[in-house]
Amino acid sequence: MNPDEVAERRILQVRKHLTSVPQIPQSVEAAPCAANRSLPRFDATFMEHYLETDRGLKEEVYDLFKQHPELLYAVEEGMTKEQHREFVRKQLRVILASGYSPMSFFMKDYKKYFYMAELLALVDLSLTVKMGVQFSLWGGSVMNLGTERHKKQYFDAIDKFQIPGCFCMTELGHGSNVAALQTECVLDTTTDEWVVNTPDDSAIKWWIGNAAEDGKMGTVFARLKVPAPDGSGAIDDHGVHAFIVPLRDADNQCLPGVEIKDCGYKVGLQGVDNGAMRFTNVRIPRDNLLDRFATVDRGGKYSSPYSPSRRFAATLGELTGGRVGLTCGSLGVLKGAVTITVRYGAQRQQFGPAEGHEIAVLDYSSQQLKLMPMLATCYALHFTAAFLVEQYTQAKRTKEEELVADVHSLSAGLKAYTTQYTAQALSICRECCGGHGYAAVNRFGALRSDHDIFQTFEGDNTVLLQQVAAMLLKRYKDKFSGNPLGATWGYLRQMARDSLPPNPLVSHDTQPSHLRDPAFLVKTLRYRTARLLHTVAMRLRKHTRKLGAFQAWNKCLNHLLELARAHVEAVMLTNMLEGANKCEDLDARKSIKAMADLFALQRIHQDILFRNDDYVAPEKAKAIKRMIEKLCGELRGVCCPLVDAFAIPDFILRAPIGLSTAAKDPYAAYLQSIGWD
């Protein structure tokens, strides 16, 4: 067809759209799916049960909110911050009144606690964060940094929300750099009390959850200072420690010396009462030091079995659970967003062949390329988060030092990766739903605003990824020192071999069986990690001689961040393939394996490192691109049961365009949301 004929056909098509008046049926019947059907349909109920972490808990929690529909808002944006805060309090009180003990979960049944974070994420992210502040941060800091007397004194009151509490770490002038916090607690040996002070405005505690309205007490991170033992009158600074500080009295009035201000409206999470606080000569008993890792006696003698750096690391290490919880909460948001978008795309029809049906927008290859890799990544994160929770549980039980270090690093990396990916996915999902994705009732706006801060609190993502890179470098050094490697890092044993120049036969192999071979995919992602690790180690060594350690690290920073992300993705692929292998239903297993292949191949195709290293020849890169598009088409045929397997009830999802009923009547709930029956 020549250009003139193409133009004429396009003009006729546009004229048809402008002049014809289509007949609107009572219910839109979706055109037959144009997807590649080579993946077999599977039983979504089986997949649901396979993915399920705790079916009983899920049914109980969601049934609780089904019985209290007044606690499930339709549009979050319509509330003031005061209304939303009271709404969240009611939600929390209903959960506690039903007999749940979040502190017991957090201290003993970790899997239940983290699964609740995922389940409640789609109820209300403000509720998820409020509970995280109360039980994981405030409660967790008292239980994990204190000793037995602190646990006995505070456990029940924290668990029942009788003492709403705060986690007072961040300051106006310092966030990620915890070691540089300036709030101070100085021991007055004459009264046996700590005197808490905010020395200047930059040391005002800022963004403190539960502070603006509810907080009665807080764990305050401050510099522990005691009189020098030589009697000179000097003050010894032992660095940042944690102290329990009362904030308000029984009438909810600030105690003497405590000033608290409301931080006001935020981008999201209006249901969480963040505040700023300043201390002026606030006196607390010496026993209010959370003294698991260091003690101070009546005479002011400071004692710790650890070096200052080891003690500080141990203190922060006990807060790892918060990152695991955020990972699970972020995953819950991602599952909801993908569910809404896939269902909407499967029934929404736009354009089509001349004289034929319109087709679903999800049948367009461009839409598939946006959403099918996202669905695959969601499944990869599901299996990897489950692995993280299992590792965390074992680490808390065994206290094994190597495992604790692995969990600390993996939780940092996976929290950073998951929250960043979900934040980006929310914007893509909104776009894929067109104008209807912009309606507040379909939830993308609130989810995007509420979730955005997940990339910052409990550790800024850039800082957390550097922790992962630092651990990789340590393991790299250990390998050459002959030290044993933990399970998560075992593949680094292959680093030297895998970093060798690639086999030309493999570099040019374009056969589909090779491209989808798990051995090839796993080795390729591990090669990338090993290669990045080796090259950044060499660069750091070179630049440190000239610039010093800090400037050398800064010069290599982007390289280090790439390394950390590459490592996380290698771990994700391993866990997803293991998830596929363990699936007993052959048809369901094929879909998981196809998603694992898509996940890996997309990462390989996107990273120019493989082509720069001649690991992937040009013709192989083209074959990978074709395979990615083929897999997207295959997954299109099963994407609806794949999101149905997340089993998010409609009354929890609450997005009219993404409900399970959308396939039969796509716009009924949406019309009802604005007042049409």
Tab-separated table of N, CA and C in Angstrom, residues 286-387:
chain	number	residue	atom	x	y	z
A	286	ARG	N	17.503	7.549	85.484
A	286	ARG	CA	18.649	6.894	84.851
A	286	ARG	C	18.234	5.561	84.233
A	287	ASP	N	17.270	4.869	84.845
A	287	ASP	CA	16.816	3.575	84.335
A	287	ASP	C	16.103	3.676	82.993
A	288	ASN	N	15.804	4.890	82.541
A	288	ASN	CA	15.125	5.038	81.249
A	288	ASN	C	16.070	4.874	80.060
A	289	LEU	N	17.360	4.705	80.328
A	289	LEU	CA	18.272	4.314	79.256
A	289	LEU	C	17.921	2.891	78.833
A	290	LEU	N	17.711	2.665	77.546
A	290	LEU	CA	17.509	1.306	77.033
A	290	LEU	C	18.885	0.659	76.947
A	291	ASP	N	19.157	-0.199	77.919
A	291	ASP	CA	20.542	-0.570	78.215
A	291	ASP	C	20.926	-1.999	77.852
A	292	ARG	N	20.375	-2.516	76.803
A	292	ARG	CA	20.776	-3.865	76.388
A	292	ARG	C	22.238	-3.916	75.962
A	293	PHE	N	22.725	-2.871	75.305
A	293	PHE	CA	24.079	-2.886	74.760
A	293	PHE	C	25.059	-2.007	75.527
A	294	ALA	N	24.571	-1.237	76.491
A	294	ALA	CA	25.458	-0.387	77.293
A	294	ALA	C	24.736	0.023	78.562
A	295	THR	N	25.473	0.151	79.680
A	295	THR	CA	24.878	0.538	80.957
A	295	THR	C	25.651	1.699	81.568
A	296	VAL	N	24.970	2.413	82.452
A	296	VAL	CA	25.599	3.489	83.217
A	296	VAL	C	25.171	3.308	84.674
A	297	ASP	N	26.128	3.243	85.578
A	297	ASP	CA	25.763	3.007	86.975
A	297	ASP	C	25.481	4.324	87.706
A	298	ARG	N	25.175	4.198	88.971
A	298	ARG	CA	24.774	5.357	89.787
A	298	ARG	C	25.855	6.438	89.816
A	299	GLY	N	27.092	6.031	89.738
A	299	GLY	CA	28.185	7.003	89.787
A	299	GLY	C	28.547	7.583	88.432
A	300	GLY	N	27.855	7.133	87.378
A	300	GLY	CA	28.119	7.667	86.042
A	300	GLY	C	29.121	6.856	85.238
A	301	LYS	N	29.467	5.662	85.708
A	301	LYS	CA	30.411	4.830	84.973
A	301	LYS	C	29.711	4.162	83.796
A	302	TYR	N	30.270	4.367	82.614
A	302	TYR	CA	29.710	3.812	81.384
A	302	TYR	C	30.370	2.474	81.081
A	303	SER	N	29.554	1.447	80.731
A	303	SER	CA	30.098	0.121	80.434
A	303	SER	C	29.380	-0.467	79.222
A	304	SER	N	30.154	-1.101	78.341
A	304	SER	CA	29.578	-1.817	77.203
A	304	SER	C	30.530	-2.933	76.812
A	305	PRO	N	29.989	-4.109	76.527
A	305	PRO	CA	30.861	-5.213	76.098
A	305	PRO	C	31.337	-5.059	74.659
A	306	TYR	N	30.840	-4.039	73.975
A	306	TYR	CA	31.162	-3.845	72.562
A	306	TYR	C	32.028	-2.603	72.367
A	307	SER	N	32.728	-2.579	71.257
A	307	SER	CA	33.404	-1.356	70.839
A	307	SER	C	32.335	-0.347	70.433
A	308	PRO	N	32.649	0.958	70.411
A	308	PRO	CA	31.634	1.945	70.018
A	308	PRO	C	31.001	1.658	68.659
A	309	SER	N	31.789	1.269	67.670
A	309	SER	CA	31.226	1.002	66.341
A	309	SER	C	30.361	-0.253	66.346
A	310	ARG	N	30.803	-1.274	67.077
A	310	ARG	CA	30.028	-2.519	67.160
A	310	ARG	C	28.719	-2.285	67.911
A	311	ARG	N	28.762	-1.509	68.984
A	311	ARG	CA	27.541	-1.218	69.739
A	311	ARG	C	26.543	-0.456	68.886
A	312	PHE	N	27.027	0.527	68.146
A	312	PHE	CA	26.148	1.331	67.295
A	312	PHE	C	25.520	0.458	66.206
A	313	ALA	N	26.336	-0.419	65.618
A	313	ALA	CA	25.815	-1.320	64.587
A	313	ALA	C	24.784	-2.281	65.165
A	314	ALA	N	25.040	-2.773	66.371
A	314	ALA	CA	24.086	-3.687	67.015
A	314	ALA	C	22.770	-2.981	67.307
A	315	THR	N	22.853	-1.720	67.724
A	315	THR	CA	21.647	-0.939	68.005
A	315	THR	C	20.800	-0.785	66.747
A	316	LEU	N	21.420	-0.362	65.656
A	316	LEU	CA	20.678	-0.170	64.411
A	316	LEU	C	20.237	-1.501	63.811
A	317	GLY	N	21.038	-2.550	64.028
A	317	GLY	CA	20.682	-3.862	63.498
A	317	GLY	C	19.384	-4.402	64.056
A	318	GLU	N	19.059	-4.024	65.287
A	318	GLU	CA	17.813	-4.483	65.901
A	318	GLU	C	16.581	-3.825	65.275
A	319	LEU	N	16.797	-2.849	64.415
A	319	LEU	CA	15.669	-2.152	63.791
A	319	LEU	C	15.383	-2.689	62.390
A	320	THR	N	16.032	-3.811	62.031
A	320	THR	CA	15.865	-4.396	60.699
A	320	THR	C	14.423	-4.763	60.403
A	321	GLY	N	13.671	-5.157	61.418
A	321	GLY	CA	12.282	-5.578	61.214
A	321	GLY	C	11.430	-4.521	60.546
A	322	GLY	N	11.720	-3.256	60.804
A	322	GLY	CA	10.957	-2.185	60.169
A	322	GLY	C	11.102	-2.201	58.666
A	323	ARG	N	12.306	-2.517	58.188
A	323	ARG	CA	12.535	-2.571	56.737
A	323	ARG	C	11.815	-3.764	56.118
A	324	VAL	N	11.805	-4.878	56.834
A	324	VAL	CA	11.078	-6.043	56.331
A	324	VAL	C	9.585	-5.705	56.223
A	325	GLY	N	9.054	-5.026	57.231
A	325	GLY	CA	7.645	-4.638	57.199
A	325	GLY	C	7.325	-3.708	56.048
A	326	LEU	N	8.206	-2.754	55.773
A	326	LEU	CA	7.978	-1.831	54.661
A	326	LEU	C	8.043	-2.557	53.325
A	327	THR	N	8.939	-3.520	53.211
A	327	THR	CA	9.009	-4.318	51.985
A	327	THR	C	7.685	-5.019	51.736
A	328	CYS	N	7.134	-5.627	52.771
A	328	CYS	CA	5.865	-6.353	52.629
A	328	CYS	C	4.707	-5.399	52.347
A	329	GLY	N	4.688	-4.249	53.020
A	329	GLY	CA	3.637	-3.271	52.758
A	329	GLY	C	3.692	-2.746	51.341
A	330	SER	N	4.893	-2.452	50.851
A	330	SER	CA	5.062	-1.965	49.484
A	330	SER	C	4.634	-3.023	48.476
A	331	LEU	N	4.947	-4.281	48.756
A	331	LEU	CA	4.529	-5.375	47.884
A	331	LEU	C	3.005	-5.454	47.824
A	332	GLY	N	2.336	-5.247	48.962
A	332	GLY	CA	0.873	-5.248	48.968
A	332	GLY	C	0.301	-4.174	48.064
A	333	VAL	N	0.915	-2.995	48.076
A	333	VAL	CA	0.477	-1.901	47.193
A	333	VAL	C	0.684	-2.283	45.733
A	334	LEU	N	1.842	-2.855	45.425
A	334	LEU	CA	2.140	-3.244	44.045
A	334	LEU	C	1.144	-4.284	43.546
A	335	LYS	N	0.829	-5.270	44.367
A	335	LYS	CA	-0.144	-6.284	43.961
A	335	LYS	C	-1.493	-5.648	43.646
A	336	GLY	N	-1.915	-4.689	44.480
A	336	GLY	CA	-3.188	-4.022	44.238
A	336	GLY	C	-3.172	-3.217	42.957
A	337	ALA	N	-2.109	-2.469	42.724
A	337	ALA	CA	-2.019	-1.622	41.535
A	337	ALA	C	-1.997	-2.463	40.264
A	338	VAL	N	-1.237	-3.552	40.276
A	338	VAL	CA	-1.166	-4.417	39.100
A	338	VAL	C	-2.519	-5.079	38.852
A	339	THR	N	-3.195	-5.479	39.913
A	339	THR	CA	-4.515	-6.109	39.768
A	339	THR	C	-5.494	-5.154	39.096
A	340	ILE	N	-5.565	-3.940	39.586
A	340	ILE	CA	-6.474	-2.949	39.008
A	340	ILE	C	-6.165	-2.734	37.533
A	341	THR	N	-4.896	-2.558	37.219
A	341	THR	CA	-4.496	-2.177	35.863
A	341	THR	C	-4.688	-3.311	34.871
A	342	VAL	N	-4.343	-4.530	35.261
A	342	VAL	CA	-4.517	-5.672	34.362
A	342	VAL	C	-5.998	-5.911	34.087
A	343	ARG	N	-6.810	-5.881	35.113
A	343	ARG	CA	-8.249	-6.099	34.903
A	343	ARG	C	-8.864	-5.008	34.031
A	344	TYR	N	-8.466	-3.781	34.283
A	344	TYR	CA	-8.980	-2.687	33.467
A	344	TYR	C	-8.547	-2.855	32.014
A	345	GLY	N	-7.272	-3.144	31.805
A	345	GLY	CA	-6.769	-3.290	30.448
A	345	GLY	C	-7.374	-4.459	29.702
A	346	ALA	N	-7.787	-5.505	30.438
A	346	ALA	CA	-8.360	-6.687	29.794
A	346	ALA	C	-9.777	-6.437	29.285
A	347	GLN	N	-10.492	-5.466	29.863
A	347	GLN	CA	-11.875	-5.228	29.424
A	347	GLN	C	-12.065	-3.914	28.673
A	348	ARG	N	-11.145	-2.977	28.820
A	348	ARG	CA	-11.262	-1.670	28.167
A	348	ARG	C	-10.928	-1.808	26.684
A	349	GLN	N	-11.851	-1.434	25.815
A	349	GLN	CA	-11.661	-1.599	24.381
A	349	GLN	C	-11.452	-0.265	23.694
A	350	GLN	N	-10.459	-0.239	22.802
A	350	GLN	CA	-10.168	0.964	22.033
A	350	GLN	C	-9.657	0.559	20.651
A	351	PHE	N	-10.312	1.051	19.601
A	351	PHE	CA	-9.898	0.818	18.219
A	351	PHE	C	-9.934	-0.673	17.874
A	352	GLY	N	-9.593	-0.947	16.644
A	352	GLY	CA	-9.603	-2.314	16.167
A	352	GLY	C	-9.534	-2.336	14.662
A	353	PRO	N	-9.528	-3.514	14.067
A	353	PRO	CA	-9.464	-3.602	12.604
A	353	PRO	C	-10.731	-3.034	11.969
A	354	ALA	N	-10.599	-2.550	10.752
A	354	ALA	CA	-11.755	-2.001	10.040
A	354	ALA	C	-12.856	-3.051	9.950
A	355	GLU	N	-14.078	-2.615	10.203
A	355	GLU	CA	-15.260	-3.478	10.138
A	355	GLU	C	-15.210	-4.616	11.153
A	356	GLY	N	-14.371	-4.495	12.175
A	356	GLY	CA	-14.301	-5.553	13.175
A	356	GLY	C	-14.532	-5.020	14.574
A	357	HIS	N	-14.425	-5.911	15.561
A	357	HIS	CA	-14.548	-5.514	16.954
A	357	HIS	C	-13.413	-4.574	17.349
A	358	GLU	N	-13.706	-3.695	18.319
A	358	GLU	CA	-12.602	-3.041	19.020
A	358	GLU	C	-11.881	-4.106	19.841
A	359	ILE	N	-10.630	-3.871	20.136
A	359	ILE	CA	-9.881	-4.847	20.929
A	359	ILE	C	-9.518	-4.254	22.278
A	360	ALA	N	-9.262	-5.134	23.228
A	360	ALA	CA	-8.868	-4.701	24.570
A	360	ALA	C	-7.508	-4.008	24.511
A	361	VAL	N	-7.340	-2.960	25.320
A	361	VAL	CA	-6.070	-2.235	25.283
A	361	VAL	C	-4.907	-3.131	25.693
A	362	LEU	N	-5.195	-4.177	26.457
A	362	LEU	CA	-4.129	-5.084	26.871
A	362	LEU	C	-3.670	-5.985	25.725
A	363	ASP	N	-4.402	-5.979	24.607
A	363	ASP	CA	-3.971	-6.731	23.440
A	363	ASP	C	-2.983	-5.952	22.578
A	364	TYR	N	-2.738	-4.693	22.920
A	364	TYR	CA	-1.719	-3.925	22.219
A	364	TYR	C	-0.356	-4.289	22.800
A	365	SER	N	0.597	-4.548	21.923
A	365	SER	CA	1.916	-4.992	22.381
A	365	SER	C	2.600	-3.945	23.249
A	366	SER	N	2.311	-2.660	23.006
A	366	SER	CA	2.924	-1.609	23.829
A	366	SER	C	2.449	-1.697	25.272
A	367	GLN	N	1.152	-1.998	25.439
A	367	GLN	CA	0.606	-2.135	26.799
A	367	GLN	C	1.151	-3.383	27.473
A	368	GLN	N	1.286	-4.444	26.703
A	368	GLN	CA	1.838	-5.683	27.258
A	368	GLN	C	3.277	-5.476	27.730
A	369	LEU	N	4.044	-4.705	26.958
A	369	LEU	CA	5.443	-4.485	27.313
A	369	LEU	C	5.572	-3.651	28.587
A	370	LYS	N	4.552	-2.870	28.916
A	370	LYS	CA	4.565	-2.115	30.169
A	370	LYS	C	4.136	-2.992	31.346
A	371	LEU	N	3.118	-3.831	31.135
A	371	LEU	CA	2.466	-4.487	32.268
A	371	LEU	C	2.923	-5.917	32.535
A	372	MET	N	3.268	-6.672	31.504
A	372	MET	CA	3.651	-8.063	31.763
A	372	MET	C	4.980	-8.155	32.527
A	373	PRO	N	6.014	-7.362	32.186
A	373	PRO	CA	7.219	-7.384	33.035
A	373	PRO	C	6.933	-6.911	34.458
A	374	MET	N	5.981	-5.984	34.607
A	374	MET	CA	5.615	-5.523	35.942
A	374	MET	C	4.963	-6.650	36.740
A	375	LEU	N	4.081	-7.397	36.094
A	375	LEU	CA	3.453	-8.538	36.758
A	375	LEU	C	4.514	-9.570	37.132
A	376	ALA	N	5.466	-9.818	36.227
A	376	ALA	CA	6.547	-10.764	36.511
A	376	ALA	C	7.386	-10.296	37.697
A	377	THR	N	7.693	-9.005	37.737
A	377	THR	CA	8.491	-8.465	38.849
A	377	THR	C	7.722	-8.567	40.158
A	378	CYS	N	6.415	-8.359	40.102
A	378	CYS	CA	5.585	-8.480	41.303
A	378	CYS	C	5.683	-9.892	41.872
A	379	TYR	N	5.608	-10.888	41.002
A	379	TYR	CA	5.752	-12.273	41.462
A	379	TYR	C	7.170	-12.525	41.996
A	380	ALA	N	8.176	-11.974	41.317
A	380	ALA	CA	9.553	-12.146	41.795
A	380	ALA	C	9.713	-11.551	43.189
A	381	LEU	N	9.132	-10.390	43.397
A	381	LEU	CA	9.208	-9.755	44.720
A	381	LEU	C	8.435	-10.556	45.757
A	382	HIS	N	7.322	-11.168	45.350
A	382	HIS	CA	6.558	-11.997	46.289
A	382	HIS	C	7.426	-13.135	46.828
A	383	PHE	N	8.064	-13.874	45.919
A	383	PHE	CA	8.873	-15.014	46.353
A	383	PHE	C	10.095	-14.556	47.155
A	384	THR	N	10.673	-13.428	46.780
A	384	THR	CA	11.877	-12.962	47.479
A	384	THR	C	11.530	-12.387	48.844
A	385	ALA	N	10.403	-11.701	48.951
A	385	ALA	CA	9.972	-11.199	50.260
A	385	ALA	C	9.690	-12.367	51.205
A	386	ALA	N	9.089	-13.435	50.681
A	386	ALA	CA	8.842	-14.621	51.510
A	386	ALA	C	10.170	-15.213	51.995
A	387	PHE	N	11.160	-15.225	51.121
A	387	PHE	CA	12.497	-15.706	51.500
A	387	PHE	C	13.093	-14.814	52.581
